[in-house]
Amino acid sequence: MDDLIARAADVLRQTKRLVVLTGAGMSKESGIPTFREAQEGLWARYDPMKLATREGFLADPKLVWEWYQYRFGLVAACKPHAGHYAVAELERLLPHVVVVTQNIDGLHLAAGSRDVVELHGSIHRYKCLYGHRGYTLADLAGQTEVPPRCPRPGCHGLMRPDVVWFGEFLDQEVLGRATAESQACDAMLIVGTSGVVQPAAGLPYYAWRRRAAIIEVNPVPSELTDLAEIYLQGPAGEVLPRLAALVAQGPTAGREEKKGN
Ligand code: APR
């Protein structure tokens, strides 16, 4: 593994435009269970694939709102791990790094990554059924109705998390940015995604078609592993800090080594 990480660091050092594509596995070591893991206690009897849909919300807005408040509580108690900080470090070391994440937990931003494209939205943001968005829980405080209503004067629509539910389209501007960055990158670092959910799982193919270097970090091979020229088999929290540390040790495309005169 050491020589593979060293090779990956060499590739990243020469990278001018890097996309870091992350999925639920990126947040695993922060303690956030993925949708697909067994749910605890009260929620164990509910199927997340049914709750995280517009139909599920319309059928029982209170239940879906309370499920997201339960998940919001889980996320609020979790912190970024060393892998998140390593991704933020790569943004400081290399000339152009964009994080494209499927995660809604906000942990990349919390770790200091600045250019983050949240493909599936964020559990920290709320919108109403009529699309009025940009609200936080603080904006809804004081309302006793569950779910609360849209604060926009004259709207009063039911509020919901500003996340992409199964069967919903992604925000076209967000997807457009993620696609453009994948089409322009010279390397893509794929971390913690099974590569089964579209359109996120299609982004690596844009990079692959333009012969970008693809590096994957995952303890288990995914649907995308065949695209990777370097597959680092291990957990994000262990592999990414080692990778970032090696990148920091040498000159990078964005930071030439000072040459003695
Ligand atoms: N480090 C890196 N990867 C890990 C780790 C870890 N510590 N632990 C698990 N993984 C990997 C798993 O091997 C798996 O390949 O993370 C991946 C998680 O896959 P999924 O649970 O399918 O998550 P993801 O690919 O992000 O799912 C995409 O589907 O659940 C919906 O909308 C939700 O954004 C999510 C989308």
PDB file of N, CA, C and O in Angstrom, residues 21 121 156 249:
ATOM      1  N   LEU A  21     -14.458  13.368  -5.377  1.00  0.00           N
ATOM      2  CA  LEU A  21     -15.854  12.909  -5.381  1.00  0.00           C
ATOM      3  C   LEU A  21     -16.059  12.023  -4.158  1.00  0.00           C
ATOM      4  O   LEU A  21     -15.395  10.999  -4.018  1.00  0.00           O
ATOM      5  N   GLY A 121     -27.724  18.214  -1.742  1.00  0.00           N
ATOM      6  CA  GLY A 121     -28.215  19.219  -0.811  1.00  0.00           C
ATOM      7  C   GLY A 121     -27.580  19.073   0.560  1.00  0.00           C
ATOM      8  O   GLY A 121     -26.548  18.426   0.714  1.00  0.00           O
ATOM      9  N   HIS A 156     -46.584  30.158   3.443  1.00  0.00           N
ATOM     10  CA  HIS A 156     -47.165  29.222   4.418  1.00  0.00           C
ATOM     11  C   HIS A 156     -47.052  27.762   3.980  1.00  0.00           C
ATOM     12  O   HIS A 156     -47.710  26.882   4.520  1.00  0.00           O
ATOM     13  N   GLN A 249       4.929  17.038   0.960  1.00  0.00           N
ATOM     14  CA  GLN A 249       6.395  16.941   1.084  1.00  0.00           C
ATOM     15  C   GLN A 249       7.134  17.352  -0.180  1.00  0.00           C
ATOM     16  O   GLN A 249       8.349  17.487  -0.179  1.00  0.00           O
TER      17      GLN A 249
END
